[in-house]
Amino acid sequence: VLYLAQPTGTLILVGLPIALAGAALRALAAGVIRKDATLTTSGPYAWTRNPLYLGSFLLGLGFAVMSGSWIASALIVLPSFMVYPNVIRNEEAHLARLFPDQFPEYCRNVPRFFPRFRPVQKSFSTSQYLANREYQTALGFAAMLGIFILKWAG
């Protein structure tokens, strides 16, 4: 993808807000989720049952736009359509087993992927964000953006 990318200043400006939205969504989700310990329904989990995957998709979409290459874009975005549906189904089956009393109602009230935005209670925890090592996404985001900017400027 990096080899094929042909970013321009305009494409970076168009794709950057999309990628930033994805990174922000992932950060918010990582700051509330306690995997397998409790069914997380607050923060962005009140908008979509899969904010981490939606955030990753938006990150990829933003970088696909920035890449300026149809082939690079396809390499970034298409795997999402092949991988996420199956992974989401498997994770939902796991959550249904772990939380049989809570999960069905959560599914009735919160969409699987495309969010339904509404006010939510503040529940973000920096220590949980760090425990989930979501800073790795921020570092990867910065590295990719830096490479795209260098390719454009160089």
Tab-separated table of C-alpha atoms in Angstrom:
chain	number	residue	atom	x	y	z
A	1	VAL	CA	0.000	0.000	0.000
A	2	LEU	CA	2.728	2.459	0.924
A	3	TYR	CA	4.606	1.644	-2.272
A	4	LEU	CA	1.505	2.165	-4.425
A	5	ALA	CA	0.310	5.301	-2.637
A	6	GLN	CA	0.410	8.573	-4.563
A	7	PRO	CA	-0.922	11.057	-2.013
A	8	THR	CA	-1.533	14.703	-2.795
A	9	GLY	CA	-2.125	17.588	-0.440
A	10	THR	CA	-5.797	17.678	-1.377
A	11	LEU	CA	-6.273	13.935	-0.846
A	12	ILE	CA	-4.560	14.138	2.535
A	13	LEU	CA	-6.877	16.993	3.539
A	14	VAL	CA	-9.946	15.022	2.402
A	15	GLY	CA	-8.939	11.679	3.946
A	16	LEU	CA	-7.493	13.007	7.196
A	17	PRO	CA	-10.827	13.867	8.888
A	18	ILE	CA	-12.185	10.409	8.026
A	19	ALA	CA	-9.103	8.695	9.478
A	20	LEU	CA	-9.140	10.979	12.526
A	21	ALA	CA	-12.792	10.121	13.161
A	22	GLY	CA	-11.875	6.430	13.049
A	23	ALA	CA	-8.934	6.877	15.416
A	24	ALA	CA	-11.078	8.925	17.803
A	25	LEU	CA	-13.850	6.323	17.785
A	26	ARG	CA	-11.342	3.558	18.508
A	27	ALA	CA	-9.809	5.609	21.332
A	28	LEU	CA	-13.211	6.274	22.917
A	29	ALA	CA	-14.134	2.592	22.663
A	30	ALA	CA	-10.826	1.415	24.110
A	31	GLY	CA	-11.338	3.767	27.038
A	32	VAL	CA	-14.501	1.964	28.155
A	33	ILE	CA	-14.268	-1.697	27.114
A	34	ARG	CA	-13.268	-4.345	29.630
A	35	LYS	CA	-13.239	-7.407	27.410
A	36	ASP	CA	-15.118	-10.427	28.746
A	37	ALA	CA	-15.385	-8.868	32.230
A	38	THR	CA	-18.591	-6.958	31.596
A	39	LEU	CA	-20.904	-6.221	28.703
A	40	THR	CA	-19.860	-2.733	27.645
A	41	THR	CA	-22.875	-0.646	26.682
A	42	SER	CA	-21.676	2.883	27.459
A	43	GLY	CA	-19.697	5.424	25.461
A	44	PRO	CA	-19.570	4.553	21.772
A	45	TYR	CA	-20.943	1.089	22.603
A	46	ALA	CA	-24.290	2.862	23.031
A	47	TRP	CA	-24.083	3.935	19.353
A	48	THR	CA	-22.835	0.715	17.746
A	49	ARG	CA	-22.024	-2.750	19.062
A	50	ASN	CA	-18.721	-2.664	17.175
A	51	PRO	CA	-17.090	0.766	17.535
A	52	LEU	CA	-13.568	-0.684	17.353
A	53	TYR	CA	-14.271	-2.279	13.975
A	54	LEU	CA	-16.140	0.760	12.709
A	55	GLY	CA	-13.229	2.939	13.838
A	56	SER	CA	-10.751	0.676	12.060
A	57	PHE	CA	-12.883	0.797	8.921
A	58	LEU	CA	-12.961	4.616	9.011
A	59	LEU	CA	-9.206	4.715	9.583
A	60	GLY	CA	-8.687	2.500	6.562
A	61	LEU	CA	-11.139	4.479	4.470
A	62	GLY	CA	-9.361	7.710	5.341
A	63	PHE	CA	-5.988	6.302	4.347
A	64	ALA	CA	-7.526	4.790	1.215
A	65	VAL	CA	-8.643	8.278	0.189
A	66	MET	CA	-5.226	9.719	1.055
A	67	SER	CA	-3.440	7.035	-0.950
A	68	GLY	CA	-4.550	8.382	-4.320
A	69	SER	CA	-4.416	4.878	-5.763
A	70	TRP	CA	-7.362	2.636	-6.613
A	71	ILE	CA	-5.269	-0.482	-6.058
A	72	ALA	CA	-3.961	0.702	-2.691
A	73	SER	CA	-7.491	1.734	-1.710
A	74	ALA	CA	-8.837	-1.701	-2.588
A	75	LEU	CA	-6.033	-3.378	-0.614
A	76	ILE	CA	-6.943	-1.266	2.419
A	77	VAL	CA	-10.756	-1.362	2.299
A	78	LEU	CA	-11.816	-4.652	0.699
A	79	PRO	CA	-10.480	-6.932	3.473
A	80	SER	CA	-12.914	-5.218	5.857
A	81	PHE	CA	-15.853	-6.558	3.866
A	82	MET	CA	-14.411	-10.073	3.927
A	83	VAL	CA	-13.174	-10.221	7.525
A	84	TYR	CA	-15.444	-8.096	9.725
A	85	PRO	CA	-18.809	-9.826	9.111
A	86	ASN	CA	-17.484	-13.224	10.194
A	87	VAL	CA	-15.472	-11.857	13.125
A	88	ILE	CA	-18.459	-9.843	14.340
A	89	ARG	CA	-20.762	-12.886	14.174
A	90	ASN	CA	-18.246	-14.975	16.151
A	91	GLU	CA	-17.766	-12.267	18.771
A	92	GLU	CA	-21.505	-11.780	19.144
A	93	ALA	CA	-21.988	-15.506	19.689
A	94	HIS	CA	-19.269	-15.352	22.358
A	95	LEU	CA	-20.936	-12.376	24.070
A	96	ALA	CA	-24.330	-14.094	23.931
A	97	ARG	CA	-22.810	-17.050	25.821
A	98	LEU	CA	-21.040	-14.792	28.358
A	99	PHE	CA	-23.980	-12.455	28.964
A	100	PRO	CA	-27.153	-14.422	28.124
A	101	ASP	CA	-29.450	-12.129	30.109
A	102	GLN	CA	-28.073	-8.786	28.878
A	103	PHE	CA	-26.862	-9.338	25.333
A	104	PRO	CA	-30.213	-9.956	23.544
A	105	GLU	CA	-31.658	-6.679	24.856
A	106	TYR	CA	-28.455	-4.837	23.956
A	107	CYS	CA	-28.770	-6.197	20.396
A	108	ARG	CA	-32.363	-4.969	20.183
A	109	ASN	CA	-31.366	-1.448	21.237
A	110	VAL	CA	-27.996	-0.893	19.546
A	111	PRO	CA	-27.187	-1.430	15.847
A	112	ARG	CA	-24.512	-3.935	14.900
A	113	PHE	CA	-22.229	-1.685	12.841
A	114	PHE	CA	-23.654	1.560	11.474
A	115	PRO	CA	-24.119	3.841	14.476
A	116	ARG	CA	-27.224	5.477	15.807
A	117	PHE	CA	-25.899	8.552	17.559
A	118	ARG	CA	-27.525	9.694	20.765
A	119	PRO	CA	-26.315	11.309	23.964
A	120	VAL	CA	-24.318	8.927	26.142
A	121	GLN	CA	-22.994	8.998	29.652
A	122	LYS	CA	-19.349	9.913	30.020
A	123	SER	CA	-17.425	6.743	30.809
A	124	PHE	CA	-13.956	7.121	29.252
A	125	SER	CA	-11.001	6.006	31.372
A	126	THR	CA	-7.447	6.882	30.382
A	127	SER	CA	-6.134	3.956	32.407
A	128	GLN	CA	-8.446	1.579	30.498
A	129	TYR	CA	-7.329	3.140	27.194
A	130	LEU	CA	-3.717	2.434	28.189
A	131	ALA	CA	-4.533	-1.055	29.501
A	132	ASN	CA	-6.082	-1.883	26.129
A	133	ARG	CA	-2.901	-0.529	24.438
A	134	GLU	CA	-4.910	1.590	22.032
A	135	TYR	CA	-2.002	4.040	21.889
A	136	GLN	CA	-0.561	1.595	19.367
A	137	THR	CA	-3.264	2.683	16.928
A	138	ALA	CA	-2.341	6.327	17.513
A	139	LEU	CA	1.323	5.549	16.835
A	140	GLY	CA	0.462	3.617	13.661
A	141	PHE	CA	-1.808	6.449	12.545
A	142	ALA	CA	0.985	8.998	13.049
A	143	ALA	CA	3.506	6.800	11.207
A	144	MET	CA	1.215	6.251	8.209
A	145	LEU	CA	0.297	9.916	8.035
A	146	GLY	CA	3.963	10.860	8.230
A	147	ILE	CA	4.858	8.503	5.396
A	148	PHE	CA	2.014	9.819	3.240
A	149	ILE	CA	3.122	13.400	3.868
A	150	LEU	CA	6.740	12.520	3.050
A	151	LYS	CA	5.662	10.789	-0.176
A	152	TRP	CA	3.587	13.825	-1.146
A	153	ALA	CA	6.311	16.348	-0.285
A	154	GLY	CA	9.149	14.306	-1.736
